[in-house]
């Protein structure tokens, strides 16, 4: 059987991927989607982006990653800024979402507070995914439950990246976001430390059977409610592979959050496993998250 170029790349990147999943995964990544991130009008003042590198000391010893810190033009250093952390940060900075310019627009319009944003990459070396394999640390960091990743942020990365800046400590002024496993990571970090992050944004979140992520709907229903505001997004053609069905998983998350009375919403579009729908909605979903 002839495989698509995308399927061939998946086999190369994920050597353990089951044959049944290759074309299914490729199809979810390659859906033709009717979504485009809207342009930001000319004249909106642009913030700065400064790229840097980090090497973990304690939580993921020796693992390196890149990150970029966004500082809006309106930041003066005479008052605390809000904070937003994006996992898989380069995806959000790319054309699917154009997140830095969206932040420029919403801050300029007063629809978000003056906000510093940290666009973080996953660790570059590690064991990859269960079963599928790979060679990065993304799954260890993003798919795992527990406090490890949020500890990494709070004890290692944020103090380094935000040194010299005034940043609010109130959870209502701190948000965390991500796509796919990064969406799971964002929710897990806020669940573990709702005293630090009060807002969550997840695009095509991996609330499926990768390192226990499918347990969240039951945990949300049973465990003490956290003071969180949660935005979820998925697509009609999102992943349906060995680990589970992403759309069903996000619907189960939304139902559990509604059951417990969380301030939460789920947007379902016609897309697959990508950031195109979430990027097209980014300005409106950030308005909702920060209202």
Phi, psi and omega in degrees: 000133180283128179262148176292157176304323178295318177298321178296321178294321178299317178299321180291321183280329185234080190296341180264005185298129179296148181304324182295338185265343190300302182290330177295317178295314180299321180296319180292331178280334188255015180300134174285112187251142182272032187242137177221133176297123182295145180291149174272133183302148174300149176096348176287124183297135184265136172283181179254152174236124179241119181273147179206174179238150177225141174240119184292141180263311194243312188286315176233072192307126176081352182281131183252159178200161171260160173206164176224136179255124175264130176235118182289155180299334184281351180290128182242345181084003180260002178207159180290134174267154169287172183222139172225133180246127179248121170282155187052051191302323182295329175300316182289331179280344182281186187292340178299324186235329180053045193297323181298319179288328175296318176298318176308312184295310185292325177291318179297325180276356181076016180269353168224151173292168171301119193227127167277143180230132178252120180256106192252138173266155174288163178301142190275340181231133181176191188272000181074202182275153168300141179069302184294326183082204187123184185223018178245180184257011188299313183293319177303319183279313192270326185270342184285145169273166179105186193265358191300310185291319180292329173297318177302315178299310189285326186265335186241299192284310184299316178301324179288309187290329186258009181303129179091353180255150174267120185229134180297148177256346180294131181300332178295344180251019181222126183234158179219140189220162175182165178245140177061236177299331176295330175292318173301315180302317181298313180297315181299318181298315180290324177298317180290324184227069177292349174283352182245317180239120181255355183227141182229136172232124182232127175249123181051044186300140184271069178269055187233186188278062169242110180056032172092010183294341179285354181279349188300313182303319177294319179296317179301318181291325188267323190271166181303135180293144175257151180279072185241147167251129191229124173251126179241147175219143173208180182227157180299337181244029176295174185302143172217089190223195184311318186282342180145188180250115188294319180295313178299321180296319179290326174295321178295321175299312182298320180294320179293318178297320177295319179304320182268005174078023178291154170280093189214155174211153177236128173251124178245125179247197183260007187271187179253219183265081183208178178259005186295314177294312178300323178292319178297330180268359194302315182299313181293322181289327174290323175301316179296316184295322186258010184297000000 
